[in-house]
């Protein structure tokens, strides 16, 4: 491993401290209380098992006391510890950022060719969003209709394309809105054209003509009609309601946007777009603690009512995050057309990607004894943790801060005794943060006058606490 040349100082990398963030403290102090309320027999609220696993796993993410990987510099002997991650899909901001960066990097480097890409965004009326959120077949049917209509439009507006030409797209399923609400909609990144097989070059591309608002209106009208009829066939919508919704103005609650287009040579812009499509539902930097009982979540843009922030109690925040955890064994993004896994033209189209062939690992690496050593092959979709950090933050974490030499991971420590000895040696906490037990409802106290009231000193900041009425109100009905 070569040492960094003089004058080339690598960017400093600091290990994250999840226990110091407002989100971690909120889940740490209120998770057990939230789960106890969900498991009570008298309440209708329930939490899905996969959501509970996600929340509990987040409390172990990035904590050295649960185990770590040990990296070491071969030149100066400097050590560096890397905590294990939870690999969550919603709650953990760090794992969300890794999955977002990894997905975007894989699509840019190995899947999408250097051709124009357009983003199509579809939202459906609120009346249908519940079905998309809870019915997998309805979700698949609506997405399939949307992709078919896009392909039909591209085929009709691509000069020279035949009736069997296929489009290429990557569809992202978003189950969340900007205000941490359940809002199922689709972001689809479509190559702006269609492909046909070619006997000489393997594949031939036909570029689409410029898109105008009238074309989008035609696509939206056909898509709305087909989706409503599909819901009627599945028994999710009445025929009379379907006819009424077809007569609604302003798209009938359906919204279509296709104004974002990335040029063929703008690979950095394409990666930013794909990161936006693959992002998680929660941004940790927008969360602040107002006091012990209230949190502020700042919205990226004003809502329909003009609000720029949400004021939530800790239990409300946990409830919203738990509802946004996607079901297990369901993909968050899907490939369509020539990019589908079993498409005949997939190999020819993805071969045009910038690093589709250069990213293959060598079958063997020469060792110091000139003996070939087999290296395990890594899927192009899997990126090293250190390379993703270097790609996003321009800081390579496995660079020695003392001499600039690249460090190497030498061990994975998971047993309790070695973990405690190493953490004691470097003055790090040997025990994980304490999880607060479940708390009961606020205690009621009786004063000298015999009136029962809440403990105002402890719960004066609770926005859900109702004050006593200023006058006696007779609730009996007199006819």
Short mmCIF file of C-alpha atoms in Angstrom, two decimals:
data_model
loop_
_atom_site.label_atom_id
_atom_site.label_comp_id
_atom_site.label_asym_id
_atom_site.label_seq_id
_atom_site.Cartn_x
_atom_site.Cartn_y
_atom_site.Cartn_z
CA UNK A 1 0.00 0.00 0.00
CA UNK A 2 1.43 3.29 -1.05
CA UNK A 3 1.71 6.26 1.28
CA UNK A 4 -0.07 9.46 0.35
CA UNK A 5 2.29 11.94 -1.31
CA UNK A 6 3.25 15.17 0.46
CA UNK A 7 0.72 17.95 0.09
CA UNK A 8 -2.18 15.49 -0.49
CA UNK A 9 -3.94 15.26 2.88
CA UNK A 10 -6.99 12.97 2.96
CA UNK A 11 -10.21 14.37 4.32
CA UNK A 12 -10.71 13.61 8.00
CA UNK A 13 -13.39 11.07 8.84
CA UNK A 14 -15.20 11.02 12.16
CA UNK A 15 -17.18 8.04 13.34
CA UNK A 16 -20.83 8.89 13.88
CA UNK A 17 -22.39 8.96 17.36
CA UNK A 18 -26.03 7.93 16.95
CA UNK A 19 -26.72 8.06 20.71
CA UNK A 20 -26.25 11.86 20.63
CA UNK A 21 -29.00 12.52 18.06
CA UNK A 22 -32.58 13.61 18.90
CA UNK A 23 -34.03 10.63 17.03
CA UNK A 24 -32.04 8.08 19.02
CA UNK A 25 -32.92 9.69 22.34
CA UNK A 26 -36.59 9.72 21.37
CA UNK A 27 -36.67 6.03 20.47
CA UNK A 28 -34.48 5.15 23.44
CA UNK A 29 -36.74 6.84 25.99
CA UNK A 30 -40.18 6.16 24.53
CA UNK A 31 -40.06 2.94 22.48
CA UNK A 32 -41.07 0.61 25.30
CA UNK A 33 -43.92 2.92 26.28
CA UNK A 34 -45.15 2.98 22.69
CA UNK A 35 -44.97 -0.82 22.39
CA UNK A 36 -46.81 -1.27 25.68
CA UNK A 37 -49.63 0.95 24.45
CA UNK A 38 -49.81 -0.99 21.18
CA UNK A 39 -49.97 -4.35 22.95
CA UNK A 40 -52.75 -3.36 25.37
CA UNK A 41 -56.02 -5.21 24.87
CA UNK A 42 -58.18 -2.09 25.19
CA UNK A 43 -56.65 -0.22 22.28
CA UNK A 44 -57.15 -0.83 18.57
CA UNK A 45 -53.65 0.35 17.67
CA UNK A 46 -51.24 -2.41 16.71
CA UNK A 47 -47.69 -2.38 15.41
CA UNK A 48 -46.49 -4.73 12.70
CA UNK A 49 -43.79 -7.21 13.79
CA UNK A 50 -41.41 -6.02 11.08
CA UNK A 51 -41.82 -2.42 12.27
CA UNK A 52 -41.00 -3.42 15.85
CA UNK A 53 -37.89 -5.26 14.67
CA UNK A 54 -36.85 -2.18 12.71
CA UNK A 55 -37.18 0.10 15.74
CA UNK A 56 -35.32 -2.27 18.06
CA UNK A 57 -32.57 -2.81 15.50
CA UNK A 58 -32.04 0.94 15.17
CA UNK A 59 -31.12 1.14 18.87
CA UNK A 60 -28.15 -1.18 18.17
CA UNK A 61 -26.95 0.52 14.97
CA UNK A 62 -23.58 2.23 15.28
CA UNK A 63 -23.09 1.26 18.96
CA UNK A 64 -19.61 -0.18 19.59
CA UNK A 65 -20.79 -2.14 22.64
CA UNK A 66 -22.73 -4.50 20.32
CA UNK A 67 -19.62 -5.40 18.29
CA UNK A 68 -17.44 -3.87 15.61
CA UNK A 69 -14.93 -4.42 12.84
CA UNK A 70 -11.29 -3.60 13.56
CA UNK A 71 -9.16 -1.90 10.90
CA UNK A 72 -5.39 -1.57 11.24
CA UNK A 73 -2.67 0.36 9.47
CA UNK A 74 0.21 -1.85 8.35
CA UNK A 75 2.74 1.01 8.44
CA UNK A 76 2.27 2.70 11.83
CA UNK A 77 -0.08 0.29 13.64
CA UNK A 78 -2.94 2.76 14.01
CA UNK A 79 -6.30 1.07 14.83
CA UNK A 80 -9.78 2.15 13.83
CA UNK A 81 -13.10 0.62 14.97
CA UNK A 82 -16.18 0.42 12.75
CA UNK A 83 -19.50 -0.31 14.49
CA UNK A 84 -22.00 -2.67 12.91
CA UNK A 85 -25.12 -1.30 11.19
CA UNK A 86 -28.75 -2.39 11.50
CA UNK A 87 -29.45 -2.36 7.73
CA UNK A 88 -32.87 -0.88 8.37
CA UNK A 89 -35.17 0.42 5.63
CA UNK A 90 -36.90 3.37 7.27
CA UNK A 91 -35.90 4.50 10.76
CA UNK A 92 -32.10 4.57 10.65
CA UNK A 93 -30.82 7.66 8.76
CA UNK A 94 -27.36 6.15 8.27
CA UNK A 95 -28.61 2.91 6.70
CA UNK A 96 -31.07 4.87 4.57
CA UNK A 97 -28.24 7.04 3.26
CA UNK A 98 -26.10 4.00 2.47
CA UNK A 99 -28.91 2.25 0.60
CA UNK A 100 -29.72 5.45 -1.28
CA UNK A 101 -26.11 6.00 -2.36
CA UNK A 102 -25.56 2.33 -3.23
CA UNK A 103 -28.70 2.13 -5.38
CA UNK A 104 -27.88 5.33 -7.27
CA UNK A 105 -24.24 4.34 -7.82
CA UNK A 106 -25.18 0.91 -9.14
CA UNK A 107 -27.75 2.29 -11.58
CA UNK A 108 -25.38 4.96 -12.90
CA UNK A 109 -22.33 2.71 -13.18
CA UNK A 110 -23.81 -0.59 -14.31
CA UNK A 111 -27.41 -0.28 -15.53
CA UNK A 112 -28.39 2.97 -17.25
CA UNK A 113 -26.59 3.74 -20.54
CA UNK A 114 -25.44 7.29 -21.41
CA UNK A 115 -28.81 8.32 -22.83
CA UNK A 116 -31.36 10.98 -21.79
CA UNK A 117 -33.48 10.01 -18.77
CA UNK A 118 -36.83 11.53 -17.79
CA UNK A 119 -38.55 11.29 -14.41
CA UNK A 120 -42.29 10.50 -14.41
CA UNK A 121 -44.13 11.00 -11.10
CA UNK A 122 -47.63 9.61 -10.52
CA UNK A 123 -49.94 10.29 -7.58
CA UNK A 124 -53.47 8.95 -7.20
CA UNK A 125 -56.53 10.31 -5.34
CA UNK A 126 -56.61 9.92 -1.59
CA UNK A 127 -59.54 7.54 -1.95
CA UNK A 128 -57.29 5.03 -3.72
CA UNK A 129 -54.11 5.48 -1.68
CA UNK A 130 -55.36 3.26 1.13
CA UNK A 131 -55.75 0.38 -1.33
CA UNK A 132 -52.23 0.93 -2.68
CA UNK A 133 -50.86 1.03 0.87
CA UNK A 134 -52.47 -2.22 2.01
CA UNK A 135 -53.16 -4.24 -1.15
CA UNK A 136 -50.11 -5.58 -2.95
CA UNK A 137 -52.05 -6.65 -6.04
CA UNK A 138 -53.62 -3.21 -6.43
CA UNK A 139 -50.18 -1.60 -6.10
CA UNK A 140 -48.66 -3.88 -8.74
CA UNK A 141 -51.60 -3.34 -11.09
CA UNK A 142 -51.47 0.47 -10.84
CA UNK A 143 -47.70 0.54 -11.40
CA UNK A 144 -47.95 -1.84 -14.36
CA UNK A 145 -50.62 0.32 -16.01
CA UNK A 146 -48.53 3.44 -15.47
CA UNK A 147 -45.43 1.85 -17.04
CA UNK A 148 -47.41 0.43 -19.98
CA UNK A 149 -48.85 3.85 -20.80
CA UNK A 150 -45.41 5.45 -20.67
CA UNK A 151 -44.03 2.82 -23.03
CA UNK A 152 -46.99 3.24 -25.35
CA UNK A 153 -46.38 6.99 -25.50
CA UNK A 154 -42.63 6.60 -26.14
CA UNK A 155 -43.21 4.05 -28.89
CA UNK A 156 -45.72 6.31 -30.65
CA UNK A 157 -43.47 9.40 -30.49
CA UNK A 158 -40.13 7.79 -31.41
CA UNK A 159 -39.62 8.15 -35.20
CA UNK A 160 -38.62 4.88 -36.80
CA UNK A 161 -39.62 2.63 -33.89
CA UNK A 162 -41.63 -0.49 -34.64
CA UNK A 163 -44.63 -1.90 -32.76
CA UNK A 164 -42.41 -4.27 -30.74
CA UNK A 165 -39.98 -1.60 -29.48
CA UNK A 166 -39.48 -1.65 -25.70
CA UNK A 167 -38.73 1.08 -23.20
CA UNK A 168 -36.35 0.86 -20.25
CA UNK A 169 -37.29 2.15 -16.81
CA UNK A 170 -36.55 1.90 -13.08
CA UNK A 171 -39.63 2.44 -10.88
CA UNK A 172 -39.33 3.58 -7.26
CA UNK A 173 -42.29 2.98 -4.92
CA UNK A 174 -42.64 5.71 -2.30
CA UNK A 175 -44.94 4.93 0.61
CA UNK A 176 -44.35 8.23 2.38
CA UNK A 177 -44.88 11.95 1.98
CA UNK A 178 -42.75 14.92 2.97
CA UNK A 179 -44.62 15.35 6.27
CA UNK A 180 -44.02 11.76 7.48
CA UNK A 181 -47.47 10.73 6.28
CA UNK A 182 -48.55 7.61 4.41
CA UNK A 183 -48.67 8.64 0.77
CA UNK A 184 -48.09 5.90 -1.82
CA UNK A 185 -46.92 7.23 -5.18
CA UNK A 186 -44.43 6.34 -7.91
CA UNK A 187 -41.21 7.90 -9.19
CA UNK A 188 -40.15 6.32 -12.49
CA UNK A 189 -36.85 7.09 -14.24
CA UNK A 190 -37.37 6.24 -17.92
CA UNK A 191 -34.80 6.27 -20.71
CA UNK A 192 -36.17 8.87 -23.16
CA UNK A 193 -36.66 6.52 -26.10
CA UNK A 194 -37.21 2.89 -27.06
CA UNK A 195 -35.00 -0.05 -28.04
CA UNK A 196 -35.19 -2.70 -30.74
CA UNK A 197 -32.92 -5.67 -31.43
CA UNK A 198 -30.31 -5.14 -34.13
CA UNK A 199 -28.58 -8.05 -35.92
CA UNK A 200 -25.28 -6.16 -36.17
CA UNK A 201 -24.96 -4.02 -33.02
CA UNK A 202 -27.20 -6.11 -30.77
CA UNK A 203 -29.55 -3.24 -29.91
CA UNK A 204 -30.74 -0.05 -31.60
CA UNK A 205 -32.05 3.06 -29.84
CA UNK A 206 -34.77 5.42 -31.14
CA UNK A 207 -34.91 8.79 -29.38
CA UNK A 208 -38.30 10.25 -28.50
CA UNK A 209 -39.53 13.61 -29.68
CA UNK A 210 -39.84 16.57 -27.34
CA UNK A 211 -42.60 16.10 -24.76
CA UNK A 212 -45.25 18.82 -24.40
CA UNK A 213 -48.14 19.26 -21.95
CA UNK A 214 -50.69 17.86 -24.42
CA UNK A 215 -48.81 14.55 -24.57
CA UNK A 216 -48.80 14.39 -20.78
CA UNK A 217 -52.55 15.04 -20.72
CA UNK A 218 -53.16 12.15 -23.12
CA UNK A 219 -51.07 9.79 -20.99
CA UNK A 220 -52.83 10.95 -17.84
CA UNK A 221 -56.33 10.44 -19.28
CA UNK A 222 -55.63 6.88 -20.47
CA UNK A 223 -53.86 6.01 -17.22
CA UNK A 224 -56.70 7.33 -15.06
CA UNK A 225 -59.33 5.40 -17.02
CA UNK A 226 -57.41 2.10 -16.87
CA UNK A 227 -56.54 2.36 -13.16
CA UNK A 228 -60.13 3.09 -12.16
CA UNK A 229 -61.39 0.15 -14.21
CA UNK A 230 -58.76 -2.10 -12.66
CA UNK A 231 -59.94 -1.13 -9.18
CA UNK A 232 -63.52 -1.91 -10.17
CA UNK A 233 -62.54 -5.37 -11.47
CA UNK A 234 -60.78 -6.16 -8.18
CA UNK A 235 -63.81 -5.12 -6.15
CA UNK A 236 -62.02 -2.16 -4.57
CA UNK A 237 -64.25 0.50 -6.15
CA UNK A 238 -67.92 0.67 -7.07
CA UNK A 239 -68.93 1.23 -10.70
CA UNK A 240 -70.94 4.34 -9.86
CA UNK A 241 -68.02 5.78 -7.95
CA UNK A 242 -65.76 5.07 -10.89
CA UNK A 243 -68.05 6.97 -13.27
CA UNK A 244 -68.22 9.86 -10.85
CA UNK A 245 -64.43 10.02 -10.45
CA UNK A 246 -63.96 10.00 -14.21
CA UNK A 247 -65.99 13.21 -14.39
CA UNK A 248 -63.93 15.05 -11.80
CA UNK A 249 -62.05 18.13 -12.96
CA UNK A 250 -58.30 18.77 -12.69
CA UNK A 251 -57.35 15.19 -13.49
CA UNK A 252 -59.82 13.60 -11.10
CA UNK A 253 -57.30 13.57 -8.25
CA UNK A 254 -54.60 11.98 -10.42
CA UNK A 255 -51.40 13.96 -10.86
CA UNK A 256 -48.68 13.41 -13.45
CA UNK A 257 -45.37 15.26 -13.72
CA UNK A 258 -42.71 14.64 -16.37
CA UNK A 259 -40.81 17.94 -16.44
CA UNK A 260 -37.47 16.69 -15.08
CA UNK A 261 -35.14 15.46 -17.81
CA UNK A 262 -31.44 14.62 -17.48
CA UNK A 263 -29.16 14.98 -20.49
CA UNK A 264 -27.17 12.01 -21.75
CA UNK A 265 -23.78 13.41 -20.65
CA UNK A 266 -24.91 14.61 -17.19
CA UNK A 267 -24.03 11.53 -15.14
CA UNK A 268 -23.65 13.50 -11.91
CA UNK A 269 -27.10 14.99 -12.40
CA UNK A 270 -28.50 11.52 -13.05
CA UNK A 271 -26.95 10.22 -9.84
CA UNK A 272 -28.47 13.10 -7.86
CA UNK A 273 -31.88 12.33 -9.36
CA UNK A 274 -31.57 8.64 -8.51
CA UNK A 275 -30.55 9.47 -4.95
CA UNK A 276 -33.65 11.60 -4.65
CA UNK A 277 -35.81 8.73 -5.92
CA UNK A 278 -34.12 6.18 -3.64
CA UNK A 279 -34.11 8.37 -0.52
CA UNK A 280 -35.60 7.32 2.79
CA UNK A 281 -38.76 8.78 4.32
CA UNK A 282 -36.98 10.56 7.16
CA UNK A 283 -34.26 13.24 7.31
CA UNK A 284 -32.53 13.36 10.70
CA UNK A 285 -31.16 16.88 10.20
CA UNK A 286 -34.72 18.28 10.13
CA UNK A 287 -35.60 16.94 13.58
CA UNK A 288 -35.06 19.12 16.66
CA UNK A 289 -36.03 18.79 20.29
CA UNK A 290 -38.23 21.65 21.45
CA UNK A 291 -38.47 20.39 25.03
CA UNK A 292 -38.86 17.11 26.88
CA UNK A 293 -42.31 16.43 25.48
CA UNK A 294 -42.26 18.02 22.01
CA UNK A 295 -40.18 17.72 18.85
CA UNK A 296 -40.08 19.85 15.71
CA UNK A 297 -39.77 18.30 12.26
CA UNK A 298 -39.10 20.94 9.61
CA UNK A 299 -40.75 20.28 6.25
CA UNK A 300 -38.74 20.62 3.01
CA UNK A 301 -41.46 22.88 1.58
CA UNK A 302 -44.67 24.44 2.89
CA UNK A 303 -47.65 22.11 3.02
CA UNK A 304 -51.11 22.73 1.53
CA UNK A 305 -52.10 24.56 4.73
CA UNK A 306 -48.94 26.69 4.72
CA UNK A 307 -47.21 24.88 7.57
CA UNK A 308 -43.44 24.67 7.43
CA UNK A 309 -42.95 22.40 10.43
CA UNK A 310 -44.62 19.68 12.48
CA UNK A 311 -44.80 19.70 16.27
CA UNK A 312 -45.01 16.10 17.46
CA UNK A 313 -44.87 14.31 20.75
CA UNK A 314 -42.29 11.47 21.02
CA UNK A 315 -45.01 8.83 20.77
CA UNK A 316 -46.50 10.50 17.69
CA UNK A 317 -43.10 10.52 15.97
CA UNK A 318 -42.52 6.83 16.70
CA UNK A 319 -46.05 6.01 15.51
CA UNK A 320 -45.48 7.80 12.20
CA UNK A 321 -42.13 6.14 11.60
CA UNK A 322 -43.52 2.68 12.42
CA UNK A 323 -46.33 3.16 9.90
CA UNK A 324 -43.82 4.00 7.14
CA UNK A 325 -41.74 0.81 7.48
CA UNK A 326 -42.29 -1.12 4.23
CA UNK A 327 -43.48 -4.73 4.41
CA UNK A 328 -40.74 -7.35 4.28
CA UNK A 329 -39.79 -9.15 1.07
CA UNK A 330 -41.08 -6.35 -1.14
CA UNK A 331 -38.77 -4.46 -3.45
CA UNK A 332 -38.65 -0.69 -3.15
CA UNK A 333 -37.59 -0.26 -6.78
CA UNK A 334 -38.30 -2.41 -9.85
CA UNK A 335 -36.97 -2.74 -13.38
CA UNK A 336 -39.17 -2.59 -16.45
CA UNK A 337 -38.88 -3.20 -20.18
CA UNK A 338 -35.38 -3.83 -21.53
CA UNK A 339 -33.99 -3.40 -17.99
CA UNK A 340 -36.12 -6.19 -16.52
CA UNK A 341 -34.10 -9.13 -15.14
CA UNK A 342 -35.15 -11.62 -17.85
CA UNK A 343 -35.42 -9.18 -20.76
CA UNK A 344 -33.58 -10.44 -23.89
CA UNK A 345 -32.02 -7.00 -24.53
CA UNK A 346 -30.91 -6.32 -20.95
CA UNK A 347 -27.34 -7.52 -21.47
CA UNK A 348 -26.89 -5.41 -24.61
CA UNK A 349 -28.40 -2.27 -23.02
CA UNK A 350 -26.54 -2.47 -19.71
CA UNK A 351 -23.29 -3.15 -21.57
CA UNK A 352 -23.45 0.48 -22.71
CA UNK A 353 -23.17 1.71 -19.10
CA UNK A 354 -19.87 3.48 -18.32
CA UNK A 355 -18.44 0.95 -15.86
CA UNK A 356 -20.36 -2.21 -16.67
CA UNK A 357 -17.23 -4.06 -17.75
CA UNK A 358 -14.57 -2.14 -15.83
CA UNK A 359 -16.15 -2.89 -12.47
CA UNK A 360 -15.63 -6.65 -12.68
CA UNK A 361 -13.21 -7.89 -10.04
CA UNK A 362 -10.14 -9.84 -11.15
CA UNK A 363 -10.36 -13.60 -10.64
CA UNK A 364 -7.13 -13.69 -8.64
CA UNK A 365 -4.67 -11.34 -6.97
CA UNK A 366 -0.91 -11.86 -6.77
CA UNK A 367 0.41 -12.19 -3.23
CA UNK A 368 3.86 -11.39 -1.90
CA UNK A 369 4.97 -14.96 -2.56
CA UNK A 370 3.89 -14.72 -6.23
CA UNK A 371 1.19 -17.30 -5.57
CA UNK A 372 -2.27 -16.59 -6.97
CA UNK A 373 -4.89 -16.08 -4.27
CA UNK A 374 -8.54 -16.47 -5.11
CA UNK A 375 -10.61 -13.35 -4.44
CA UNK A 376 -14.34 -13.75 -3.84
CA UNK A 377 -16.38 -12.10 -6.55
CA UNK A 378 -18.61 -9.26 -5.51
CA UNK A 379 -21.89 -8.42 -7.21
CA UNK A 380 -21.82 -5.10 -9.08
CA UNK A 381 -24.84 -4.06 -7.02
CA UNK A 382 -22.83 -4.33 -3.77
CA UNK A 383 -20.49 -1.44 -3.02
CA UNK A 384 -17.94 -1.34 -0.23
CA UNK A 385 -18.91 0.82 2.72
CA UNK A 386 -15.69 2.80 2.50
CA UNK A 387 -16.11 3.48 -1.23
CA UNK A 388 -19.64 4.82 -0.72
CA UNK A 389 -18.45 7.24 1.96
CA UNK A 390 -15.63 8.38 -0.31
CA UNK A 391 -18.11 8.86 -3.14
CA UNK A 392 -20.54 10.96 -1.09
CA UNK A 393 -18.43 12.86 1.43
CA UNK A 394 -15.03 12.72 -0.34
CA UNK A 395 -13.54 11.22 2.81
CA UNK A 396 -12.04 7.73 2.74
CA UNK A 397 -12.56 6.28 6.25
CA UNK A 398 -9.90 3.58 5.88
CA UNK A 399 -7.10 6.09 5.33
CA UNK A 400 -4.75 6.23 8.31
CA UNK A 401 -4.90 9.69 9.96
CA UNK A 402 -1.27 9.36 11.04
CA UNK A 403 0.62 8.41 7.89
CA UNK A 404 -2.04 8.42 5.12
CA UNK A 405 -1.66 4.72 4.34
CA UNK A 406 -4.74 2.71 3.45
CA UNK A 407 -5.91 0.65 6.43
CA UNK A 408 -7.17 -2.92 6.26
CA UNK A 409 -9.92 -4.63 8.23
CA UNK A 410 -8.27 -7.42 10.22
CA UNK A 411 -11.02 -8.76 12.49
CA UNK A 412 -14.72 -8.72 13.35
CA UNK A 413 -15.25 -8.64 17.12
CA UNK A 414 -18.64 -9.91 18.34
CA UNK A 415 -17.93 -11.67 21.68
CA UNK A 416 -18.67 -9.66 24.81
CA UNK A 417 -15.36 -10.18 26.64
CA UNK A 418 -13.02 -8.98 23.84
CA UNK A 419 -15.38 -6.10 23.06
CA UNK A 420 -15.25 -4.87 26.65
CA UNK A 421 -11.46 -5.19 26.90
CA UNK A 422 -10.86 -3.21 23.69
CA UNK A 423 -13.39 -0.51 24.60
CA UNK A 424 -11.92 -0.19 28.09
CA UNK A 425 -8.47 0.28 26.58
CA UNK A 426 -9.60 3.18 24.35
CA UNK A 427 -11.92 4.75 26.99
CA UNK A 428 -15.14 4.03 25.12
CA UNK A 429 -18.43 2.99 26.85
CA UNK A 430 -18.51 -0.76 27.36
CA UNK A 431 -22.27 -0.96 27.79
CA UNK A 432 -24.91 0.17 25.30
CA UNK A 433 -27.20 3.10 26.12
CA UNK A 434 -29.89 2.15 28.61
CA UNK A 435 -33.36 1.67 27.12
CA UNK A 436 -36.00 3.35 29.25
CA UNK A 437 -38.72 0.97 30.49
CA UNK A 438 -42.38 1.48 29.69
CA UNK A 439 -44.06 4.21 31.70
CA UNK A 440 -47.66 4.32 32.79
CA UNK A 441 -50.11 7.17 32.27
CA UNK A 442 -49.54 10.49 34.10
CA UNK A 443 -50.33 10.21 37.82
CA UNK A 444 -53.38 12.02 39.21
CA UNK A 445 -53.09 13.87 42.51
CA UNK A 446 -55.77 15.12 44.89
CA UNK A 447 -55.34 18.52 46.57
CA UNK A 448 -56.88 19.82 49.78
CA UNK A 449 -60.12 20.82 48.07
CA UNK A 450 -60.70 17.26 46.89
CA UNK A 451 -60.23 18.07 43.20
CA UNK A 452 -58.17 15.57 41.23
CA UNK A 453 -55.74 17.03 38.69
CA UNK A 454 -52.57 16.25 36.77
CA UNK A 455 -49.12 16.93 38.19
CA UNK A 456 -48.61 20.32 36.53
CA UNK A 457 -44.88 20.51 37.25
CA UNK A 458 -44.12 17.32 35.33
CA UNK A 459 -46.68 17.48 32.54
CA UNK A 460 -47.24 21.18 31.92
CA UNK A 461 -45.53 20.87 28.52
CA UNK A 462 -47.67 17.96 27.29
CA UNK A 463 -49.69 19.25 24.30
CA UNK A 464 -52.17 16.37 24.73
CA UNK A 465 -53.07 17.25 28.34
CA UNK A 466 -56.55 18.78 28.48
CA UNK A 467 -57.16 21.61 30.98
CA UNK A 468 -60.07 21.47 33.35
CA UNK A 469 -63.20 23.36 32.23
CA UNK A 470 -63.72 26.76 33.77
CA UNK A 471 -67.41 26.06 34.42
CA UNK A 472 -69.57 23.05 35.24
CA UNK A 473 -71.16 21.63 32.14
CA UNK A 474 -74.27 19.46 32.33
CA UNK A 475 -73.96 16.74 29.68
CA UNK A 476 -77.50 15.40 30.18
CA UNK A 477 -79.87 15.91 27.26
CA UNK A 478 -83.24 17.46 28.04
CA UNK A 479 -85.96 16.80 25.48
#
